GROMACS .gro file of C-alpha atoms in nm:
model
   77
    1GLU     CA    1   0.000   0.000   0.000
    2ALA     CA    2   0.112   0.353  -0.069
    3ILE     CA    3  -0.010   0.708  -0.091
    4LEU     CA    4   0.053   0.818  -0.448
    5PRO     CA    5  -0.031   1.143  -0.626
    6LEU     CA    6  -0.289   1.155  -0.904
    7ARG     CA    7  -0.182   1.311  -1.232
    8ARG     CA    8  -0.327   1.346  -1.578
    9GLY     CA    9  -0.145   1.162  -1.855
   10ALA     CA   10  -0.078   1.299  -2.202
   11ASN     CA   11  -0.412   1.153  -2.313
   12GLY     CA   12  -0.599   1.345  -2.040
   13LYS     CA   13  -0.684   1.041  -1.828
   14LEU     CA   14  -0.640   1.062  -1.454
   15GLY     CA   15  -0.420   0.797  -1.295
   16VAL     CA   16  -0.163   0.715  -1.031
   17VAL     CA   17   0.195   0.805  -1.115
   18ALA     CA   18   0.490   0.669  -0.919
   19ALA     CA   19   0.862   0.721  -0.974
   20GLY     CA   20   1.032   0.385  -1.023
   21SER     CA   21   1.397   0.292  -1.003
   22GLY     CA   22   1.631   0.485  -1.228
   23GLY     CA   23   1.390   0.776  -1.254
   24MET     CA   24   1.154   0.573  -1.471
   25THR     CA   25   0.790   0.681  -1.444
   26MET     CA   26   0.517   0.418  -1.422
   27PHE     CA   27   0.148   0.470  -1.494
   28ALA     CA   28  -0.123   0.254  -1.341
   29PRO     CA   29  -0.402   0.194  -1.592
   30GLN     CA   30  -0.763   0.217  -1.482
   31TYR     CA   31  -1.047   0.007  -1.617
   32HIS     CA   32  -1.404   0.131  -1.596
   33ILE     CA   33  -1.681  -0.127  -1.629
   34ALA     CA   34  -2.038  -0.007  -1.667
   35ILE     CA   35  -2.320  -0.256  -1.619
   36THR     CA   36  -2.671  -0.163  -1.725
   37ASN     CA   37  -2.922  -0.401  -1.575
   38THR     CA   38  -3.291  -0.362  -1.651
   39GLY     CA   39  -3.388  -0.708  -1.532
   40PRO     CA   40  -3.346  -0.886  -1.202
   41ASP     CA   41  -3.039  -0.837  -0.984
   42LEU     CA   42  -2.708  -0.961  -1.117
   43GLY     CA   43  -2.633  -1.305  -0.988
   44ALA     CA   44  -2.308  -1.448  -0.860
   45GLN     CA   45  -2.233  -1.604  -1.198
   46ALA     CA   46  -2.248  -1.267  -1.378
   47MET     CA   47  -2.034  -1.099  -1.113
   48LYS     CA   48  -1.775  -1.379  -1.141
   49ALA     CA   49  -1.767  -1.329  -1.519
   50VAL     CA   50  -1.694  -0.956  -1.474
   51TYR     CA   51  -1.427  -1.035  -1.213
   52ASP     CA   52  -1.261  -1.296  -1.436
   53MET     CA   53  -1.263  -1.055  -1.731
   54GLY     CA   54  -1.089  -0.784  -1.526
   55LYS     CA   55  -0.840  -1.031  -1.382
   56LYS     CA   56  -0.745  -1.154  -1.731
   57ALA     CA   57  -0.711  -0.798  -1.862
   58ALA     CA   58  -0.477  -0.707  -1.576
   59SER     CA   59  -0.272  -1.024  -1.624
   60ASP     CA   60  -0.244  -0.965  -2.000
   61TYR     CA   61  -0.137  -0.604  -1.944
   62LEU     CA   62   0.132  -0.697  -1.693
   63GLN     CA   63   0.264  -0.971  -1.920
   64GLN     CA   64   0.272  -0.733  -2.217
   65GLN     CA   65   0.448  -0.456  -2.024
   66GLY     CA   66   0.700  -0.703  -1.878
   67ARG     CA   67   0.838  -0.777  -2.225
   68ASP     CA   68   1.140  -0.595  -2.366
   69GLY     CA   69   1.054  -0.233  -2.431
   70GLY     CA   70   0.751  -0.239  -2.201
   71ARG     CA   71   0.710  -0.012  -1.901
   72LEU     CA   72   0.788  -0.301  -1.666
   73SER     CA   73   1.069  -0.461  -1.866
   74GLY     CA   74   1.347  -0.559  -1.629
   75ALA     CA   75   1.127  -0.511  -1.321
   76TYR     CA   76   1.098  -0.885  -1.258
   77ARG     CA   77   1.469  -0.965  -1.280
   0.00000   0.00000   0.00000
């Protein structure tokens, strides 16, 4: 856990910015999920599907950024 400042990126989105080792700047992406439900309440199965989708997106992003040239390249060594 940490207290980190919020800053706007070049694209105008608001996010957390932290200074990494070697003066490298890291940006934490934010995902916004909107659910419009006009029927009965969302069940556990639907909530699990949303959770799994977000978990996969985060995992894919970290894997992509960990490759050479990514924002996290060299961070896991």
